[in-house]
Amino acid sequence: FESWGADTVYHQYHRSGHAPNVIGIKRGASGQRNPYAIICGHFDSYASSRAPGADDNASGTAVAMEALRVMAPYLFTHDLYFIAWSGEEFGLYGSDHFANEARARGDSILGVLNFDMVGYTDVAPEDLDMMAKISSPPCEPFCDWFIAVADTYTMLQTNKRMMSDNQNSDHGPFWDNGYLALTGIEDFWPTNPYYHTPGD
């Protein structure tokens, strides 16, 4: 994050025995700290099988890192947070801590783009499932915006997956705190045969 253009990088500690979240911030031109947007993915892997975690979820962390690298030369109005979460596989510990603190402070978050398992291709070209909540909060317009941007600027094929709830990744704590959030995943539910195994 430091070498690829973040103006500020810090560790956010949340639970004993777990690594901290790593947060890189690209400051916006407005000079205001609120509102801000988040691009993120978790970096821990499935511990009980000692899975190296190339897909789940070094791939999501790589998205946040690459997004910062690509966006570094541009000036945005609002702050952008690029976050690598820890403790996802143990219970969404890192994102839960951040989202709860953000709500307690009264932070205004424009939206959260979370990526989890985007590195495995079963059929090429791979598409991306975008998981969005139907209501409380209503995330469909946010999802439609993401898909429109992908259609306009990339060759990425996307599928919209609307659901009443799903707590399988780091979008969950943001939904619980009333924030708009999406998770991109290569195939929901994962077809990666190495999911949560040493083969990942």
mmCIF file of C-alpha atoms in Angstrom:
data_model
loop_
_atom_site.group_PDB
_atom_site.id
_atom_site.type_symbol
_atom_site.label_atom_id
_atom_site.label_comp_id
_atom_site.label_asym_id
_atom_site.label_seq_id
_atom_site.Cartn_x
_atom_site.Cartn_y
_atom_site.Cartn_z
ATOM 1 C CA PHE A 1 0.000 0.000 0.000
ATOM 2 C CA GLU A 2 2.787 2.421 0.857
ATOM 3 C CA SER A 3 4.734 1.748 -2.339
ATOM 4 C CA TRP A 4 1.653 1.894 -4.574
ATOM 5 C CA GLY A 5 0.304 5.290 -3.672
ATOM 6 C CA ALA A 6 -1.505 5.289 -0.335
ATOM 7 C CA ASP A 7 -1.186 8.606 1.499
ATOM 8 C CA THR A 8 -1.604 6.904 4.876
ATOM 9 C CA VAL A 9 -1.180 3.271 5.941
ATOM 10 C CA TYR A 10 -1.949 1.944 9.382
ATOM 11 C CA HIS A 11 -2.687 -1.256 11.278
ATOM 12 C CA GLN A 12 -5.995 -1.647 13.060
ATOM 13 C CA TYR A 13 -5.786 -4.175 15.877
ATOM 14 C CA HIS A 14 -8.990 -5.902 16.885
ATOM 15 C CA ARG A 15 -8.479 -9.237 18.676
ATOM 16 C CA SER A 16 -5.697 -10.825 20.632
ATOM 17 C CA GLY A 17 -4.038 -13.618 18.688
ATOM 18 C CA HIS A 18 -4.959 -12.200 15.289
ATOM 19 C CA ALA A 19 -3.015 -10.056 12.876
ATOM 20 C CA PRO A 20 -4.312 -6.508 12.428
ATOM 21 C CA ASN A 21 -6.286 -5.165 9.516
ATOM 22 C CA VAL A 22 -4.034 -3.284 7.104
ATOM 23 C CA ILE A 23 -5.605 -0.036 5.913
ATOM 24 C CA GLY A 24 -4.297 2.161 3.120
ATOM 25 C CA ILE A 25 -5.988 5.497 2.465
ATOM 26 C CA LYS A 26 -5.848 7.639 -0.661
ATOM 27 C CA ARG A 27 -6.963 11.094 0.395
ATOM 28 C CA GLY A 28 -9.652 12.873 -1.603
ATOM 29 C CA ALA A 29 -9.536 16.396 -2.965
ATOM 30 C CA SER A 30 -12.377 17.585 -0.719
ATOM 31 C CA GLY A 31 -10.145 17.439 2.348
ATOM 32 C CA GLN A 32 -13.045 15.953 4.297
ATOM 33 C CA ARG A 33 -12.742 12.577 5.961
ATOM 34 C CA ASN A 34 -16.412 11.712 5.429
ATOM 35 C CA PRO A 35 -17.848 10.267 3.302
ATOM 36 C CA TYR A 36 -15.428 7.612 2.046
ATOM 37 C CA ALA A 37 -15.521 4.392 0.018
ATOM 38 C CA ILE A 38 -13.855 1.016 0.637
ATOM 39 C CA ILE A 39 -12.267 -1.615 -1.628
ATOM 40 C CA CYS A 40 -11.254 -4.693 0.344
ATOM 41 C CA GLY A 41 -10.573 -8.398 0.769
ATOM 42 C CA HIS A 42 -9.384 -10.609 3.605
ATOM 43 C CA PHE A 43 -5.859 -12.039 3.760
ATOM 44 C CA ASP A 44 -6.231 -14.877 6.267
ATOM 45 C CA SER A 45 -6.865 -18.418 5.075
ATOM 46 C CA TYR A 46 -8.584 -21.497 6.427
ATOM 47 C CA ALA A 47 -6.422 -22.472 9.371
ATOM 48 C CA SER A 48 -7.707 -25.944 10.273
ATOM 49 C CA SER A 49 -6.494 -27.440 6.987
ATOM 50 C CA ARG A 50 -3.445 -25.174 6.750
ATOM 51 C CA ALA A 51 -4.727 -23.910 3.405
ATOM 52 C CA PRO A 52 -2.201 -21.481 1.861
ATOM 53 C CA GLY A 53 -5.177 -19.500 0.599
ATOM 54 C CA ALA A 54 -4.168 -18.470 -2.920
ATOM 55 C CA ASP A 55 -7.811 -18.104 -3.975
ATOM 56 C CA ASP A 56 -9.395 -17.811 -0.510
ATOM 57 C CA ASN A 57 -8.380 -15.127 -0.152
ATOM 58 C CA ALA A 58 -5.053 -13.824 -1.357
ATOM 59 C CA SER A 59 -6.987 -13.096 -4.556
ATOM 60 C CA GLY A 60 -9.296 -10.619 -2.812
ATOM 61 C CA THR A 61 -6.384 -8.886 -1.132
ATOM 62 C CA ALA A 62 -4.678 -8.657 -4.524
ATOM 63 C CA VAL A 63 -7.759 -6.865 -5.906
ATOM 64 C CA ALA A 64 -7.468 -4.173 -3.217
ATOM 65 C CA MET A 65 -3.736 -3.799 -3.875
ATOM 66 C CA GLU A 66 -4.167 -3.635 -7.647
ATOM 67 C CA ALA A 67 -7.060 -1.178 -7.343
ATOM 68 C CA LEU A 68 -4.829 1.172 -5.361
ATOM 69 C CA ARG A 69 -1.979 0.819 -7.865
ATOM 70 C CA VAL A 70 -4.264 1.588 -10.815
ATOM 71 C CA MET A 71 -6.083 4.444 -9.090
ATOM 72 C CA ALA A 72 -3.006 6.093 -7.547
ATOM 73 C CA PRO A 73 -2.393 8.609 -10.386
ATOM 74 C CA TYR A 74 -5.964 9.944 -10.268
ATOM 75 C CA LEU A 75 -7.519 12.529 -7.988
ATOM 76 C CA PHE A 76 -10.865 11.642 -6.422
ATOM 77 C CA THR A 77 -13.260 13.848 -4.492
ATOM 78 C CA HIS A 78 -13.581 11.572 -1.474
ATOM 79 C CA ASP A 79 -11.170 9.411 0.504
ATOM 80 C CA LEU A 80 -10.718 5.839 -0.709
ATOM 81 C CA TYR A 81 -9.870 3.092 1.758
ATOM 82 C CA PHE A 82 -8.041 -0.014 0.565
ATOM 83 C CA ILE A 83 -8.271 -2.650 3.284
ATOM 84 C CA ALA A 84 -6.840 -6.120 3.851
ATOM 85 C CA TRP A 85 -8.935 -7.730 6.584
ATOM 86 C CA SER A 86 -7.756 -10.332 9.058
ATOM 87 C CA GLY A 87 -9.806 -12.920 10.927
ATOM 88 C CA GLU A 88 -12.454 -13.484 8.247
ATOM 89 C CA GLU A 89 -12.221 -17.261 8.427
ATOM 90 C CA PHE A 90 -12.632 -17.156 12.208
ATOM 91 C CA GLY A 91 -15.824 -15.068 12.207
ATOM 92 C CA LEU A 92 -15.378 -11.867 10.173
ATOM 93 C CA TYR A 93 -13.386 -10.417 13.070
ATOM 94 C CA GLY A 94 -11.525 -7.649 11.252
ATOM 95 C CA SER A 95 -14.379 -6.297 9.156
ATOM 96 C CA ASP A 96 -16.804 -6.582 12.053
ATOM 97 C CA HIS A 97 -14.509 -4.467 14.211
ATOM 98 C CA PHE A 98 -14.105 -1.804 11.512
ATOM 99 C CA ALA A 99 -17.811 -1.643 10.601
ATOM 100 C CA ASN A 100 -18.930 -1.436 14.236
ATOM 101 C CA GLU A 101 -16.441 1.346 14.972
ATOM 102 C CA ALA A 102 -17.453 3.217 11.812
ATOM 103 C CA ARG A 103 -21.125 3.100 12.824
ATOM 104 C CA ALA A 104 -20.303 4.158 16.399
ATOM 105 C CA ARG A 105 -18.394 7.196 15.044
ATOM 106 C CA GLY A 106 -21.203 8.055 12.655
ATOM 107 C CA ASP A 107 -19.023 7.542 9.560
ATOM 108 C CA SER A 108 -20.671 7.952 6.186
ATOM 109 C CA ILE A 109 -19.506 5.142 3.865
ATOM 110 C CA LEU A 110 -20.460 5.572 0.208
ATOM 111 C CA GLY A 111 -20.119 1.849 -0.445
ATOM 112 C CA VAL A 112 -17.971 -1.211 0.187
ATOM 113 C CA LEU A 113 -16.603 -3.342 -2.659
ATOM 114 C CA ASN A 114 -15.422 -6.583 -1.058
ATOM 115 C CA PHE A 115 -13.761 -9.347 -3.080
ATOM 116 C CA ASP A 116 -13.484 -12.940 -1.922
ATOM 117 C CA MET A 117 -12.271 -15.861 -4.053
ATOM 118 C CA VAL A 118 -11.784 -14.234 -7.448
ATOM 119 C CA GLY A 119 -8.706 -16.176 -8.580
ATOM 120 C CA TYR A 120 -9.928 -19.615 -9.666
ATOM 121 C CA THR A 121 -11.066 -20.270 -13.236
ATOM 122 C CA ASP A 122 -13.207 -23.341 -13.864
ATOM 123 C CA VAL A 123 -14.439 -22.206 -17.290
ATOM 124 C CA ALA A 124 -12.711 -19.440 -19.216
ATOM 125 C CA PRO A 125 -13.502 -16.637 -19.480
ATOM 126 C CA GLU A 126 -14.495 -16.577 -15.826
ATOM 127 C CA ASP A 127 -17.389 -14.378 -14.743
ATOM 128 C CA LEU A 128 -17.914 -12.565 -11.466
ATOM 129 C CA ASP A 129 -20.944 -13.019 -9.241
ATOM 130 C CA MET A 130 -21.868 -9.830 -7.387
ATOM 131 C CA MET A 131 -23.707 -10.553 -4.144
ATOM 132 C CA ALA A 132 -26.055 -7.770 -3.027
ATOM 133 C CA LYS A 133 -28.693 -7.457 -0.307
ATOM 134 C CA ILE A 134 -32.339 -6.931 -1.259
ATOM 135 C CA SER A 135 -33.146 -4.586 1.619
ATOM 136 C CA SER A 136 -31.893 -3.224 4.954
ATOM 137 C CA PRO A 137 -29.870 -1.805 3.275
ATOM 138 C CA PRO A 138 -31.127 -1.927 -0.333
ATOM 139 C CA CYS A 139 -27.964 -2.684 -2.315
ATOM 140 C CA GLU A 140 -29.428 -3.398 -5.768
ATOM 141 C CA PRO A 141 -28.843 0.123 -7.199
ATOM 142 C CA PHE A 142 -25.232 -0.061 -5.998
ATOM 143 C CA CYS A 143 -24.870 -3.472 -7.651
ATOM 144 C CA ASP A 144 -26.446 -2.188 -10.892
ATOM 145 C CA TRP A 145 -23.948 0.696 -10.875
ATOM 146 C CA PHE A 146 -21.004 -1.703 -10.462
ATOM 147 C CA ILE A 147 -22.240 -3.913 -13.307
ATOM 148 C CA ALA A 148 -22.775 -0.870 -15.568
ATOM 149 C CA VAL A 149 -19.229 0.324 -14.885
ATOM 150 C CA ALA A 150 -17.861 -3.159 -15.598
ATOM 151 C CA ASP A 151 -19.841 -3.301 -18.860
ATOM 152 C CA THR A 152 -18.630 0.151 -19.913
ATOM 153 C CA TYR A 153 -14.938 -0.072 -19.094
ATOM 154 C CA THR A 154 -14.013 -3.777 -19.041
ATOM 155 C CA MET A 155 -14.679 -7.149 -20.648
ATOM 156 C CA LEU A 156 -15.679 -8.588 -17.255
ATOM 157 C CA GLN A 157 -18.829 -10.688 -17.319
ATOM 158 C CA THR A 158 -20.961 -10.181 -14.214
ATOM 159 C CA ASN A 159 -23.957 -11.873 -12.602
ATOM 160 C CA LYS A 160 -26.169 -10.097 -10.073
ATOM 161 C CA ARG A 161 -27.093 -12.246 -7.082
ATOM 162 C CA MET A 162 -29.704 -10.651 -4.844
ATOM 163 C CA MET A 163 -30.238 -12.166 -1.406
ATOM 164 C CA SER A 164 -32.071 -11.454 1.814
ATOM 165 C CA ASP A 165 -28.891 -12.004 3.823
ATOM 166 C CA ASN A 166 -25.551 -13.764 3.636
ATOM 167 C CA GLN A 167 -22.771 -13.526 6.204
ATOM 168 C CA ASN A 168 -20.129 -15.576 4.370
ATOM 169 C CA SER A 169 -17.687 -12.727 3.790
ATOM 170 C CA ASP A 170 -16.613 -9.274 4.934
ATOM 171 C CA HIS A 171 -19.598 -7.463 3.419
ATOM 172 C CA GLY A 172 -21.761 -8.929 6.205
ATOM 173 C CA PRO A 173 -20.785 -6.594 9.064
ATOM 174 C CA PHE A 174 -21.368 -3.593 6.807
ATOM 175 C CA TRP A 175 -24.878 -4.808 5.939
ATOM 176 C CA ASP A 176 -25.494 -5.321 9.655
ATOM 177 C CA ASN A 177 -24.515 -1.697 10.279
ATOM 178 C CA GLY A 178 -26.688 -0.319 7.476
ATOM 179 C CA TYR A 179 -23.934 0.334 4.905
ATOM 180 C CA LEU A 180 -24.134 -0.465 1.190
ATOM 181 C CA ALA A 181 -21.800 -3.342 0.376
ATOM 182 C CA LEU A 182 -21.203 -5.915 -2.357
ATOM 183 C CA THR A 183 -19.056 -9.001 -2.564
ATOM 184 C CA GLY A 184 -17.530 -10.175 -5.824
ATOM 185 C CA ILE A 185 -16.877 -13.929 -6.009
ATOM 186 C CA GLU A 186 -15.956 -16.073 -8.990
ATOM 187 C CA ASP A 187 -18.840 -18.550 -8.653
ATOM 188 C CA PHE A 188 -21.391 -18.542 -5.862
ATOM 189 C CA TRP A 189 -21.300 -21.040 -4.221
ATOM 190 C CA PRO A 190 -17.596 -21.726 -4.991
ATOM 191 C CA THR A 191 -16.802 -24.397 -7.537
ATOM 192 C CA ASN A 192 -13.109 -24.294 -6.613
ATOM 193 C CA PRO A 193 -12.352 -27.945 -5.721
ATOM 194 C CA TYR A 194 -9.458 -26.804 -3.513
ATOM 195 C CA TYR A 195 -11.678 -24.612 -1.317
ATOM 196 C CA HIS A 196 -10.446 -24.715 2.295
ATOM 197 C CA THR A 197 -7.852 -27.389 1.554
ATOM 198 C CA PRO A 198 -4.041 -27.428 1.384
ATOM 199 C CA GLY A 199 -4.462 -27.411 -2.423
ATOM 200 C CA ASP A 200 -5.538 -23.780 -2.442
#
